[in-house]
mmCIF file of C-alpha atoms in Angstrom:
data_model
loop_
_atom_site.group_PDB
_atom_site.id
_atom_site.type_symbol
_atom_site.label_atom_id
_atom_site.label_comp_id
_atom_site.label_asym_id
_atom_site.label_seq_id
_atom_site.Cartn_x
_atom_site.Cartn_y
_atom_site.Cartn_z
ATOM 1 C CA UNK A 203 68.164 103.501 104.516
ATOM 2 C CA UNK A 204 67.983 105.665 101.583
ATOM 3 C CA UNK A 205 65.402 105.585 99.316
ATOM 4 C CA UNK A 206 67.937 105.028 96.265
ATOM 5 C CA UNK A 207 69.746 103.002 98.207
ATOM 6 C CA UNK A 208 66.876 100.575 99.376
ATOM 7 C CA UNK A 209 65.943 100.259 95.888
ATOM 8 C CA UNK A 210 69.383 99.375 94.741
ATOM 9 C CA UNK A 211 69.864 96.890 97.557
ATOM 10 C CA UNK A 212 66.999 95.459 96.740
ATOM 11 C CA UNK A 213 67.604 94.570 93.124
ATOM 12 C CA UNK A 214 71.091 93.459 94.270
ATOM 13 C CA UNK A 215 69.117 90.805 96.719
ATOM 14 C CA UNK A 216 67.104 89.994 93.859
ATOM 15 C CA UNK A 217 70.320 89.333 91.655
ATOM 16 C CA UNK A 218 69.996 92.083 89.333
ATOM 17 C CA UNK A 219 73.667 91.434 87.064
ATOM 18 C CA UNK A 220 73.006 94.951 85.376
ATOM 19 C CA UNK A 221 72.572 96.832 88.709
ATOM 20 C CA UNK A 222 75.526 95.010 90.069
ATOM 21 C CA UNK A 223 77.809 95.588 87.289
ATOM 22 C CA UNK A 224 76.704 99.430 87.268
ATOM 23 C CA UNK A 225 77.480 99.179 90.665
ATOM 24 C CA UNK A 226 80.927 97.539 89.917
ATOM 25 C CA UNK A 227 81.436 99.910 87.208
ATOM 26 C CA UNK A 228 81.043 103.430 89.335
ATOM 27 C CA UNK A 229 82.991 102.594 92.409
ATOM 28 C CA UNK A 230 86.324 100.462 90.915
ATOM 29 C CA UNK A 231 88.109 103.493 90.203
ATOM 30 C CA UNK A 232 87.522 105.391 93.087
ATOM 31 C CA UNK A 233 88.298 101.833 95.307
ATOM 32 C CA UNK A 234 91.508 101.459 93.004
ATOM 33 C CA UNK A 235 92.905 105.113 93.914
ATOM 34 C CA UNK A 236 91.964 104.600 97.510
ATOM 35 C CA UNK A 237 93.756 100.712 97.951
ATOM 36 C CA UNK A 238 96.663 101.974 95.661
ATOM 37 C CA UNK A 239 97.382 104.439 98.578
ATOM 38 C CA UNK A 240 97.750 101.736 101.191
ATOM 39 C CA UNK A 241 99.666 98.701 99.447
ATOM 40 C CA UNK A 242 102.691 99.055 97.440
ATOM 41 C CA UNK A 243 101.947 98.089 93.741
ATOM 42 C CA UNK A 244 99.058 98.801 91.794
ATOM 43 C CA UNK A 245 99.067 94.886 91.096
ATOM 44 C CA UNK A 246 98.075 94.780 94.838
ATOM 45 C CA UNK A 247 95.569 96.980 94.819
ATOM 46 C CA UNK A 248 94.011 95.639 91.990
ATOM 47 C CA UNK A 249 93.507 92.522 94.344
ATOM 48 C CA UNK A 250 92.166 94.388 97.526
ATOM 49 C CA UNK A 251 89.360 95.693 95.240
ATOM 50 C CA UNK A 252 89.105 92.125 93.735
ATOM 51 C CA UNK A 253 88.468 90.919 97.326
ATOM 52 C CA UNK A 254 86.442 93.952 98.494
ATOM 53 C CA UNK A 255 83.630 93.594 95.691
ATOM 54 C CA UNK A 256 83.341 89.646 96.884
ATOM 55 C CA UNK A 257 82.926 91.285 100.328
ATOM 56 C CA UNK A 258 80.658 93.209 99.472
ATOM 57 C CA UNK A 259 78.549 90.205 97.431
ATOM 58 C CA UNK A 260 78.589 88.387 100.778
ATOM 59 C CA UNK A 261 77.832 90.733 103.187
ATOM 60 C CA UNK A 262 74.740 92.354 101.156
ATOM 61 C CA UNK A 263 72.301 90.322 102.603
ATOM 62 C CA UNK A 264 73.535 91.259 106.158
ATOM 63 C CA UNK A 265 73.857 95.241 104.735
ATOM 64 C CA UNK A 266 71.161 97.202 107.309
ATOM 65 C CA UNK A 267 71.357 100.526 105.554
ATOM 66 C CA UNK A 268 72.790 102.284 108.825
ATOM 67 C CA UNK A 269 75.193 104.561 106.294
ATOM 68 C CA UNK A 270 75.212 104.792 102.585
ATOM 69 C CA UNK A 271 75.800 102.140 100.343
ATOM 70 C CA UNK A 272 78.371 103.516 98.855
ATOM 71 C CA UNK A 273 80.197 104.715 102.287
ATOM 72 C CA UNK A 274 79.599 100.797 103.403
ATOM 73 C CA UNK A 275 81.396 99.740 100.137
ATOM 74 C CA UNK A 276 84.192 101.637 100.469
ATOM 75 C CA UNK A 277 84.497 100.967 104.480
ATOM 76 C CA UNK A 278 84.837 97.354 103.329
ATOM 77 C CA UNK A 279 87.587 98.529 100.853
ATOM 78 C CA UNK A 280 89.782 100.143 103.405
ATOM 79 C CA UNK A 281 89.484 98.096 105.750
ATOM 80 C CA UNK A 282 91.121 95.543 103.251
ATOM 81 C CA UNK A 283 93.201 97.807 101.993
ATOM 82 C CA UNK A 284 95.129 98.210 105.237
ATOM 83 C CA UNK A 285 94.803 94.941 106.494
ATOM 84 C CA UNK A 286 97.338 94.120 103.177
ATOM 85 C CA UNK A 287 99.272 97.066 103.465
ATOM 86 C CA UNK A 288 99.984 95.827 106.819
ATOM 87 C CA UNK A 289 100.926 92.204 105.456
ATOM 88 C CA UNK A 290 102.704 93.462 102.862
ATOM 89 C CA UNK A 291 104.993 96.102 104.814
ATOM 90 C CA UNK A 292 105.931 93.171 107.385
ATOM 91 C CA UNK A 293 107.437 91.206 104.470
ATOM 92 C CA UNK A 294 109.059 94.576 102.946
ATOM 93 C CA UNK A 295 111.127 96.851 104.006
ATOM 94 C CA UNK A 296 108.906 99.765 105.504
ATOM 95 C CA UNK A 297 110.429 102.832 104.345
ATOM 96 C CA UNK A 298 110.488 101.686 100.609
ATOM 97 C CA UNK A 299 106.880 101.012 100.471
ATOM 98 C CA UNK A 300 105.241 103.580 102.609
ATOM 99 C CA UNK A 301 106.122 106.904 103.364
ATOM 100 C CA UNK A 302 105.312 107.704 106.939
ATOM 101 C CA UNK A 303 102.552 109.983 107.888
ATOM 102 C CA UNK A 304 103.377 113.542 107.888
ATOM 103 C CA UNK A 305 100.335 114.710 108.859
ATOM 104 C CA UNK A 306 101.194 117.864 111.283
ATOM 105 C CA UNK A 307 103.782 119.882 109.669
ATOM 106 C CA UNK A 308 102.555 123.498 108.412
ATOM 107 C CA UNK A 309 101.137 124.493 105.162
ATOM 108 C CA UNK A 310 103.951 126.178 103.924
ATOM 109 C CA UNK A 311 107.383 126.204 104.608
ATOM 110 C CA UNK A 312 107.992 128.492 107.544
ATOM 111 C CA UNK A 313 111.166 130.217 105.730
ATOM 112 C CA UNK A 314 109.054 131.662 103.339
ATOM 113 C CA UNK A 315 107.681 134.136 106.413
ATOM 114 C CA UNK A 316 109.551 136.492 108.120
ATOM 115 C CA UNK A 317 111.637 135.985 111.286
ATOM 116 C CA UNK A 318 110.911 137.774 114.905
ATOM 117 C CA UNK A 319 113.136 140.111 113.514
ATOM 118 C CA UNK A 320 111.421 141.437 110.391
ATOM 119 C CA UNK A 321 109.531 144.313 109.440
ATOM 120 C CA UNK A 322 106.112 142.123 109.820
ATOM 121 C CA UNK A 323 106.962 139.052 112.047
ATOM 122 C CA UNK A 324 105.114 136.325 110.067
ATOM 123 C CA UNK A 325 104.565 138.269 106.819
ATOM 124 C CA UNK A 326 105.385 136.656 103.438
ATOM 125 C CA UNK A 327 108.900 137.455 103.057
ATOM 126 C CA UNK A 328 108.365 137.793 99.785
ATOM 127 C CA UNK A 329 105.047 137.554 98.227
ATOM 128 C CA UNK A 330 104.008 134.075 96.269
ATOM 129 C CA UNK A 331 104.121 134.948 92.471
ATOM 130 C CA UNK A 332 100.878 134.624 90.305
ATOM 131 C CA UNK A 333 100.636 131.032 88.354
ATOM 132 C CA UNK A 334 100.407 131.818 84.514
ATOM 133 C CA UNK A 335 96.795 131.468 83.510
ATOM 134 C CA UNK A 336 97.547 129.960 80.213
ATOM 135 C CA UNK A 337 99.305 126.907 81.309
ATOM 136 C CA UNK A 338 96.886 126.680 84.207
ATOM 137 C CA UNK A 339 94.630 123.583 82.142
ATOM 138 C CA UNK A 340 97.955 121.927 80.065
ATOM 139 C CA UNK A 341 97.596 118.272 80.450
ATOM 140 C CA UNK A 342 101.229 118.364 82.058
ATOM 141 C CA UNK A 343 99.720 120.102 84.780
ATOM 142 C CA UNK A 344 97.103 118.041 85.620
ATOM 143 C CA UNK A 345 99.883 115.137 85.180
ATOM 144 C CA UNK A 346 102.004 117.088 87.505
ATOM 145 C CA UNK A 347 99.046 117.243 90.102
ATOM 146 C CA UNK A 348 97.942 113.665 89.772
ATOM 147 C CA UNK A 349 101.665 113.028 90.826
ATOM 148 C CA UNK A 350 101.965 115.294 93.469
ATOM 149 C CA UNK A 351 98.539 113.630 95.153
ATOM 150 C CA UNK A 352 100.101 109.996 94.220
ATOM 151 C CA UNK A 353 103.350 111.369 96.423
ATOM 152 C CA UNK A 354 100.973 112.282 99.623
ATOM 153 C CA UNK A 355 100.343 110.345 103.014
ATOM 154 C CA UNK A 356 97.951 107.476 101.995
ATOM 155 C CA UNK A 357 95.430 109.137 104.539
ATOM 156 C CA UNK A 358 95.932 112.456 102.861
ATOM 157 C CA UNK A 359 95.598 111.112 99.853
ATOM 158 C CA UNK A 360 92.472 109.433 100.502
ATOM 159 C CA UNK A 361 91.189 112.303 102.100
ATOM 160 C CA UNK A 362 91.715 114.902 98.836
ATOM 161 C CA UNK A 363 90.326 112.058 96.370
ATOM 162 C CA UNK A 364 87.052 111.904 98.404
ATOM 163 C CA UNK A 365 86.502 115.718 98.973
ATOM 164 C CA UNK A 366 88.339 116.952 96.207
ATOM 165 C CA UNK A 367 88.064 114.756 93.253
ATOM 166 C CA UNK A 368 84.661 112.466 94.283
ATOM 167 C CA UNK A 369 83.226 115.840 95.759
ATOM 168 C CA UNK A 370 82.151 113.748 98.635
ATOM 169 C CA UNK A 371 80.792 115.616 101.999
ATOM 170 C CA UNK A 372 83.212 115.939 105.205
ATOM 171 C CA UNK A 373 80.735 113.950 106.916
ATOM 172 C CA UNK A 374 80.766 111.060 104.025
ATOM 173 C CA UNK A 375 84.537 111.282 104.228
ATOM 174 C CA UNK A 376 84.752 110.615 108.080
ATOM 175 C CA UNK A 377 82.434 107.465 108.155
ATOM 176 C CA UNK A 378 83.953 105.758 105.080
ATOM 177 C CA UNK A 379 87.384 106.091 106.554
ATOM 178 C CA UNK A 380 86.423 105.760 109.943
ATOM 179 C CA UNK A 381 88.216 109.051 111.214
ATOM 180 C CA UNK A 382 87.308 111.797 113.339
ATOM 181 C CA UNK A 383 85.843 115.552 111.951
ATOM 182 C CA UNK A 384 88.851 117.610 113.553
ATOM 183 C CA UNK A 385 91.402 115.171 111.897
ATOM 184 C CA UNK A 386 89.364 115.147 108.205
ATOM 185 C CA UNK A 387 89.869 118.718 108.140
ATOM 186 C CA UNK A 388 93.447 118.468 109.114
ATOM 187 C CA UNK A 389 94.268 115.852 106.599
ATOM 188 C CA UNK A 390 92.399 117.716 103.770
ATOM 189 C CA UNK A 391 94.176 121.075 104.223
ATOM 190 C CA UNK A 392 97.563 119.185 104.761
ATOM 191 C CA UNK A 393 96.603 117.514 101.194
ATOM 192 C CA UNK A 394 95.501 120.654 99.309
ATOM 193 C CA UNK A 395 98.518 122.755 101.019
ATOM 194 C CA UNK A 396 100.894 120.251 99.413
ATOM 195 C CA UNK A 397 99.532 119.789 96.667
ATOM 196 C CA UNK A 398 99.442 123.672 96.020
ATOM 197 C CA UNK A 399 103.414 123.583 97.080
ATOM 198 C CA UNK A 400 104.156 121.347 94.773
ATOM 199 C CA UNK A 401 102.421 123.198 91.879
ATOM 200 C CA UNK A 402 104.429 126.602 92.650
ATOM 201 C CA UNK A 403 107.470 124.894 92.172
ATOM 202 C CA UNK A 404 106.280 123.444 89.067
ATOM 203 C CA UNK A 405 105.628 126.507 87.122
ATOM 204 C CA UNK A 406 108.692 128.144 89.126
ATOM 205 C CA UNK A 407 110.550 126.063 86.947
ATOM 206 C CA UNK A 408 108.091 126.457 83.912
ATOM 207 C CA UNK A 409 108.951 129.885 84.176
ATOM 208 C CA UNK A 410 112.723 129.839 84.225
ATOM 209 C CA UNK A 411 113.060 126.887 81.260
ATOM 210 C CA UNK A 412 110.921 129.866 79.196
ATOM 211 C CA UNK B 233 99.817 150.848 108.910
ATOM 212 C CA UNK B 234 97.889 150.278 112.067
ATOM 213 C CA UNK B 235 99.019 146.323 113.131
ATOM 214 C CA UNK B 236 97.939 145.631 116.876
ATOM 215 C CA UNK B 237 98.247 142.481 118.235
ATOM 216 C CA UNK B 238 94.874 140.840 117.394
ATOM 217 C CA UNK B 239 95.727 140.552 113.731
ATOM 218 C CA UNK B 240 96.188 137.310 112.060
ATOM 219 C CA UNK B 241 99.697 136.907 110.330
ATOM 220 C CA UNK B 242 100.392 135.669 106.806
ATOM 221 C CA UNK B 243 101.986 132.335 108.606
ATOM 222 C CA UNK B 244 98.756 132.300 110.428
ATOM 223 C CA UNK B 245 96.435 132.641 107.759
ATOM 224 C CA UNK B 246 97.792 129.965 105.591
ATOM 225 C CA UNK B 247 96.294 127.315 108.204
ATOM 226 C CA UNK B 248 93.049 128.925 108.329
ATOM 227 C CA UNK B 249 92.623 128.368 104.216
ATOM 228 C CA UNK B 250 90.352 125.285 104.115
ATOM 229 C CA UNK B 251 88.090 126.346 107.010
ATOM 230 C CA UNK B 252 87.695 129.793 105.359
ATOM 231 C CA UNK B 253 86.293 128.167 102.108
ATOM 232 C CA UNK B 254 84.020 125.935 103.822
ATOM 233 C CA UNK B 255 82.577 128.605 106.478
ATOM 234 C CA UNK B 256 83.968 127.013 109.268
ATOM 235 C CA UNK B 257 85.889 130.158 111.030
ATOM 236 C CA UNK B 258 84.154 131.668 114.244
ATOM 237 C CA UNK B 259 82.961 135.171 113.048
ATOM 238 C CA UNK B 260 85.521 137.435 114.887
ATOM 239 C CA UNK B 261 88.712 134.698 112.993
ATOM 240 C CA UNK B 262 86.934 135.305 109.879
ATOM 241 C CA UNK B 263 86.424 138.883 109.777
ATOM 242 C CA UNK B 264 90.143 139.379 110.930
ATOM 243 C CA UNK B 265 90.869 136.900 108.355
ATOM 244 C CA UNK B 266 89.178 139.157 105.813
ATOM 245 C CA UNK B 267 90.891 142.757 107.211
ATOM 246 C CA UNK B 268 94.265 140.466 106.353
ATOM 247 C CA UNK B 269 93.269 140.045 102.648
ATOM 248 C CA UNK B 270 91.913 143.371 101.925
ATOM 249 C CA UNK B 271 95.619 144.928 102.714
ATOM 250 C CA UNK B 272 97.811 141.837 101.882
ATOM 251 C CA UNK B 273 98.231 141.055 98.185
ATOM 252 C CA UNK B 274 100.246 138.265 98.557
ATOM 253 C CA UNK B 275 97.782 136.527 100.506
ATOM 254 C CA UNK B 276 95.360 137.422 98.287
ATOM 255 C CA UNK B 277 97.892 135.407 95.552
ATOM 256 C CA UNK B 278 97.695 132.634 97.832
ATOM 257 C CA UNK B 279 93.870 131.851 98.471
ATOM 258 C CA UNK B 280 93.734 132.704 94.867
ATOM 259 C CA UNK B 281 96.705 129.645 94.206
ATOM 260 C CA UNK B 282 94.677 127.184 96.639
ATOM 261 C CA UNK B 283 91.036 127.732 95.001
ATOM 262 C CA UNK B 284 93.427 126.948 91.630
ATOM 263 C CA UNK B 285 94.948 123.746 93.383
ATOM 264 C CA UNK B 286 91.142 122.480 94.435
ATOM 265 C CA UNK B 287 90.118 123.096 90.833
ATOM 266 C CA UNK B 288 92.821 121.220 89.025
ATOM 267 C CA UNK B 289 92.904 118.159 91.824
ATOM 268 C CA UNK B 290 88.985 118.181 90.653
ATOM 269 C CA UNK B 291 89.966 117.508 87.435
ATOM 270 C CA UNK B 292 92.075 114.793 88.239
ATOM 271 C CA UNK B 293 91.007 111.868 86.261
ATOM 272 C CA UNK B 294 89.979 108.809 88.322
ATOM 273 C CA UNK B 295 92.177 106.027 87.219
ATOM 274 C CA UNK B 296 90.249 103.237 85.685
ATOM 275 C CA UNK B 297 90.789 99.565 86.754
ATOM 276 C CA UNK B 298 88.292 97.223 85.631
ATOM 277 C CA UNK B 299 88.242 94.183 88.359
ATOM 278 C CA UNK B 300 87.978 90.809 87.002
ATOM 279 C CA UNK B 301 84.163 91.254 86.252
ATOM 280 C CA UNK B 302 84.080 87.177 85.587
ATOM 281 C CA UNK B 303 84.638 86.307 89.144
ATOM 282 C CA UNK B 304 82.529 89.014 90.275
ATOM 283 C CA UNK B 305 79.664 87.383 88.785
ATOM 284 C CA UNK B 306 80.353 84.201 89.615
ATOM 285 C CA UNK B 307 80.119 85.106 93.575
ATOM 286 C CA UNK B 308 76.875 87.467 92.631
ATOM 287 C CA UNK B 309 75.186 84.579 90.576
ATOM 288 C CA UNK B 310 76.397 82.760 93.625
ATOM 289 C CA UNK B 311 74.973 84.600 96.182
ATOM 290 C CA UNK B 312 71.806 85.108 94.479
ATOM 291 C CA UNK B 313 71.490 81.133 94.178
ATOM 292 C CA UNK B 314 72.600 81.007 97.939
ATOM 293 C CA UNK B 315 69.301 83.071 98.726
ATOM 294 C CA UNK B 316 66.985 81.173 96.394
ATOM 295 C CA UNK B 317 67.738 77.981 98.387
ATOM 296 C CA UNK B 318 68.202 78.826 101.727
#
């Protein structure tokens, strides 16, 4: 076990309320983001993580330090997370509530590359344009990104917040969702690619409204 | 230009983004992945619009949900007095 782990657990066992609450207080958001991308309604999510934190109050005595604490919490999380997704999408209609995985189609839109035919077969066929620096850190943009990540795969999505947002290692990533190296990488570029796509569009349009 | 077979293609080098930033590419990928750049501005424009994308989606705020801390610590004072007695 971790050092700073073992001394957390420890206090927890003891019933430390302030070490629990900070505990309560770090992870929540990060739990929210993750359930909200498995059940349809943040209502819902706000539940799973309801139910995950009293897992995670029962099963601490049984916790053996074999990953991190905080990849243990949020294995508990997901796993409830899915299990009522999955309730939830047998007593609604699928398609409304969950968008099925895309998780294999290309970066970017294979039009934007030249044919067999062109000058260079798989070049840009035309070159992307430069984002304008100056609208690059307008709250709008961010909005526009937190969207665009809200619109993803739920497994891309969880994959982006925990490398990209939570700064969490590849290796982290895997064992908290419980997925393999080759497909974390796959989701995470599939995440960021989209992301990106969505963004040129964005200030595509920014710069023909100017 | 000189463009034999072995290159990497724009199309190509688009997939290769993430394992580029994180080191992962074989050597002889990666330094046919850096010959593309140094003649292809417009790939340059990309890798350039994906470290951008990585930044902002950093920036992202993390929504904040409290949970209903009064249950919580029920079940914690709970399990504490669980321990205590058993």
């Amino acid at each position: 076990m971790l050092h700073t782990d073992f001394e957390l657990v420890t206090r927890l066992r003891g019933g430390d309320e302030h070490a629990f609450m900070a505990l309560v207080d770090r992870y929540s958001g990060l739990m929210f983001r993750l359930a909200r991308s498995h059940v349809p309604s943040a209502a819902v999510a706000e539940e799973v993580v309801q139910e995950a934190w009293l897992g995670v109050v029962a099963g601490l005595d049984g916790f053996e330090g074999r990953s991190s604490l905080k990849t243990w919490i949020l294995r508990i999380l997901t796993n409830r997370a899915k299990t009522r997704g999955e309730r939830e999408r047998r007593t609604i209609p699928f398609s409304c509530v969950y968008p099925v995985d895309e998780d294999d189609g290309p970066a970017v839109d294979p039009d934007r590359f030249q044919g067999p035919d062109g000058r260079y077969p798989g070049g840009w066929a035309s070159f992307p344009e430069t984002w304008p620096e100056e609208r690059l850190l307008a709250s709008e943009t961010i909005g526009c990104v937190r969207d665009a990540i809200r619109a993803l795969p739920a497994r891309q999505q969880d994959v982006i917040v925990l490398r990209d947002v939570e700064g969490w290692s590849s290796e982290e990533v895997c064992a908290a969702l419980d997925i393999s190296e080759g497909n974390q990488r796959v989701l995470l570029h599939r995440a960021r690619s989209r992301v990106r796509d969505v963004l040129e569009g964005y200030f595509e349009m920014a710069t023909v409204a100017a | 230009m000189n463009r034999p077979g072995a290159e990497i293609t724009c199309r190509e080098l688009v997939e290769l983004v993430s394992d580029y930033f994180e080191g992962r590419l074989p050597d002889p990928v990666r330094i046919r992945f850096d010959d593309h750049l140094a003649l292809c501005p417009g790939c340059v424009t990309y890798l350039q619009q994906m470290r951008t994308t990585m930044t902002l989606v950093s920036r992202v705020e993390v929504l904040e949900r409290r949970p209903e801390v009064a249950a919580l610590l029920d079940a914690f004072r709970g399990f504490g007095a669980g321990l205590s007695s058993g």
